[in-house]
């Protein structure tokens, strides 16, 4: 029994897939403060020109530069594995496959775009990248990428995580990244906040503001900002995951996948596995594509499709997305990477176009699924990834009820070895379910009632 | 430029290599309390019959059962990678290859034997395995293996590590293992020690005694003890590492390796990469085979070849090995897995037969090497593995001085994501070098002066 499908470096895809080329309704552009679509030059202080171009590209296939491939080869192509033991325990007629992104040195899918972004910035003459990090996965991945490409990395880490997870800072340092707690004394934003609230635990919103401020205020023009999710070019870089998977399925003669599953915060790992399958769905294939979110941060299942800011401090343009409101603060679930108020515009639009069937799952069900997975397949998954595992198990149980021989595929976006606190609480009987208080949700949604609405056009209207 | 060489599951070796079949001088048997070679039946309460047989086997090649292969396939064959960037930074004419064992779910080479041991025990009708763990790598690997094979695992973890590294316990629990701090209230040994020294930090010696006591005192006969290093059958199971490596080198046309390097505590990861190359050396090939140890625990470079106990409490038979004395307590370096007073009999005898050139390196040089490696190759290695990296860098620098195009191979035995404390101290400028006090060494060696000596026979004498 073959346990996994591997590909050689030569078999790795040479192009990324851009879903923007194929979505049925037209792309909703980001809007500036004046409510008008922003122009590329307005982003030039924040991102390098080549990535701005990629962000707005309508091209379906985009070549992966050789320099990026050579770094990805260090751990890619990643294995596609079959969860035989899990299938057996669930007594399901379904076959369950998972793409194992946990084998990268930082332990997740994040380096796929970190390496690409660092490479394009370097090409553009940039010497230093700034970013924010919450749980630490993204900051680690960007430090890793900058280290391999000889760029400086500066990471603003939300203070409460910085204090709770000292080893994440150590990881970043080992790769040469400079990690400071946010708010910091290093930016005007940080100093202003510290003056008023010296004991603040910080937030992703503040950290983003600090990282952007440092990038745009470098007079030498050699610093830019880097984002680990949400944006079109980030989704693009992650499609290598799904494109490899298709080759691997082909190798073992699997012609049809019934369910494709990924967890969603900003949406990058889901986009990675799912976009190449959305292409098939648009072209007539019958696939159930399931983005999974925490019940306590129900962006896709409960939030309206609106124009909203990507950050709490409203420094980013308005983006067309399902949003709980830029001021929404989700309960403190362990899947820190899924605690985001919005979701990538390309995913939001796919939902709106009826291509996806989002699902929301409670924290406890996710940890129970992760436990079952660890004891059958042997991998301790990240708290974020546990949402995809839980959804795959739901699908496999449904297949049993229906007596259907389905093929289920999910993205194993990362291992949980740096985030074992949730598991520890699970065993201590201290893990909370964190149901979202309805009143909190309503209040946050009221705060964005007056923001512009994206146009909802079907193909026939265009 | 190809970054790594992969093998398919079909290409994985089907047999382990047993060095005992080829060593020039005869194997020195373990001795019982009476000074006579122990008989297999004396081990039956501790190990299952099939592993005792393997421990004493003179056969050169031993088939790997299909049931073990199927579990190893989940992460094996592991990649063989080329350290291009490290070579460039060192400006060396040498080519540096490393076998990446860090991709296993527990993050090290340890599951290679944990899976095999659990499988053989299960075949023998055993339901539960007991073991000890210090830093936690071995306890995690055995929990992982027992989980996948449906055995119970009970791990006695040295109390000071248990308290300092709570997440290691969580890892073991997630895989269903029961981990208790040692000394514990669960064995007579533990209770006696706690009565006298309620605040003891514990030791590996005590933990081994507790684990063996629990195994041998189970009246049902369904519990056995499992050891993660030192013994012949453990070395055997690890040879899959070197055997895969040979196939991978062949694939890229590398006909000759000049240096083979691995770090050594008990010796299992070194044995894994090196034994198949020792076979070549015995058969006339000119290879430098380098086991690397911490300068603060210089078993191979400073200790005599004697008969000594494997544990502090003298519960194990006497084994012919280089030993600093079973009472030796090395300085608290971060490479906990290398803090062992002895070294595997097969490695000891190889040293004695002139087949190896051991090397001892200080902690600071190792961390500096690990830092260089992380920033060039992108992998944060375990503190143990940093010794192999440091030695490989020494060899590469030597090649530059000599202007020689050497091929250097080392075993990357594990990642360091669960053991970042040493890196943290490095950045804080608090990492000690821990030179071994000469007086401590002399005192410990005096304590074993009167133990039996192995016969030193060269081939011609036999």
Short mmCIF file of C-alpha atoms in Angstrom, two decimals, chain A residues 78 99-109 379-380 412-416:
data_model
loop_
_atom_site.label_atom_id
_atom_site.label_comp_id
_atom_site.label_asym_id
_atom_site.label_seq_id
_atom_site.Cartn_x
_atom_site.Cartn_y
_atom_site.Cartn_z
CA UNK A 78 5.72 18.29 -0.65
CA UNK A 99 -1.18 17.55 1.14
CA UNK A 100 1.56 17.79 3.75
CA UNK A 101 2.84 21.39 3.90
CA UNK A 102 4.26 20.84 7.39
CA UNK A 103 7.56 19.56 5.99
CA UNK A 104 8.95 23.05 5.25
CA UNK A 105 11.69 24.19 7.65
CA UNK A 106 9.41 26.75 9.35
CA UNK A 107 6.70 24.07 9.52
CA UNK A 108 3.90 25.51 7.37
CA UNK A 109 2.82 26.64 3.89
CA UNK A 379 1.15 14.12 12.66
CA UNK A 380 0.38 16.71 15.34
CA UNK A 412 -2.37 19.96 6.06
CA UNK A 413 -1.10 23.53 6.27
CA UNK A 414 1.29 23.13 9.19
CA UNK A 415 2.45 21.13 12.21
CA UNK A 416 1.65 22.19 15.73
#
